[in-house]
Coordinates of C-alpha atoms in Angstrom, one line a residue:
P1 CA 11.6 -82.3 27.4
V2 CA 14.3 -81.4 25.0
N3 CA 14.6 -83.3 21.7
T4 CA 11.2 -84.9 22.1
P5 CA 8.9 -85.2 19.1
N6 CA 7.1 -81.9 18.4
S7 CA 9.4 -79.8 20.7
I8 CA 10.7 -76.5 19.4
W9 CA 12.7 -73.6 20.9
I10 CA 10.2 -70.8 21.8
V11 CA 12.2 -68.2 19.8
E12 CA 12.2 -70.4 16.7
L13 CA 8.4 -70.8 17.1
L14 CA 8.0 -67.0 17.2
K15 CA 10.0 -66.7 14.0
L16 CA 8.0 -69.5 12.3
L17 CA 4.7 -67.7 13.2
K18 CA 6.2 -64.5 11.7
V19 CA 5.8 -62.6 15.0
V20 CA 9.5 -61.6 14.9
N21 CA 12.1 -61.5 12.2
T22 CA 15.2 -62.3 14.3
G23 CA 16.1 -64.3 17.4
S24 CA 17.1 -61.1 19.1
E25 CA 13.6 -59.7 18.7
G26 CA 12.1 -62.9 20.0
R27 CA 14.4 -62.9 23.1
R28 CA 13.5 -59.3 23.7
L29 CA 9.8 -60.0 23.6
I30 CA 10.3 -62.9 26.1
E31 CA 12.4 -60.7 28.5
Q32 CA 9.6 -58.1 28.5
G33 CA 7.1 -60.8 29.5
A34 CA 5.1 -60.4 26.3
V35 CA 5.0 -64.1 25.4
S36 CA 2.7 -66.7 26.9
V37 CA 1.8 -70.3 26.1
D38 CA -1.7 -71.4 27.3
G39 CA -1.8 -68.5 29.7
E40 CA 1.6 -69.1 31.3
V41 CA 4.1 -66.3 30.8
I42 CA 7.4 -67.5 29.3
K43 CA 10.3 -65.9 31.2
D44 CA 13.3 -67.9 29.8
G45 CA 14.5 -67.4 26.2
K46 CA 15.9 -70.9 26.2
T47 CA 12.6 -72.6 26.8
E48 CA 11.6 -75.6 24.6
I49 CA 7.9 -75.9 23.9
V50 CA 6.3 -79.3 23.3
L51 CA 3.6 -78.6 20.6
R52 CA 0.2 -80.1 21.1
N53 CA -3.2 -79.6 19.5
D54 CA -5.2 -76.4 20.5
M55 CA -2.2 -74.8 22.3
V56 CA -2.6 -71.0 22.4
I57 CA 0.5 -68.8 21.9
K58 CA 0.1 -65.1 22.7
A59 CA 2.8 -62.6 21.7
G60 CA 2.1 -59.0 22.7
K61 CA -1.4 -57.8 23.1
H62 CA -2.8 -58.5 19.6
K63 CA -1.0 -61.5 18.2
I64 CA -2.7 -64.7 19.3
F65 CA -2.2 -68.1 17.6
K66 CA -3.9 -71.4 18.1
I67 CA -1.8 -74.4 17.2
K68 CA -3.4 -77.2 15.1
I69 CA -1.4 -80.4 14.7

């Protein structure tokens, strides 16, 4: 659901969470299969995520975030 309320590009979300500094780093992490949302691995760097309460974002092994809206 592109352009819906609370939707955000996955790479932009990674930058906002300070996981990566650049879009290239974010896309690289996604290509390596290191990013998951609620346990589902993100494989496409163009994915739009619809944010909802208690969503779990995992980037790499040690960076885990729980979204509160």
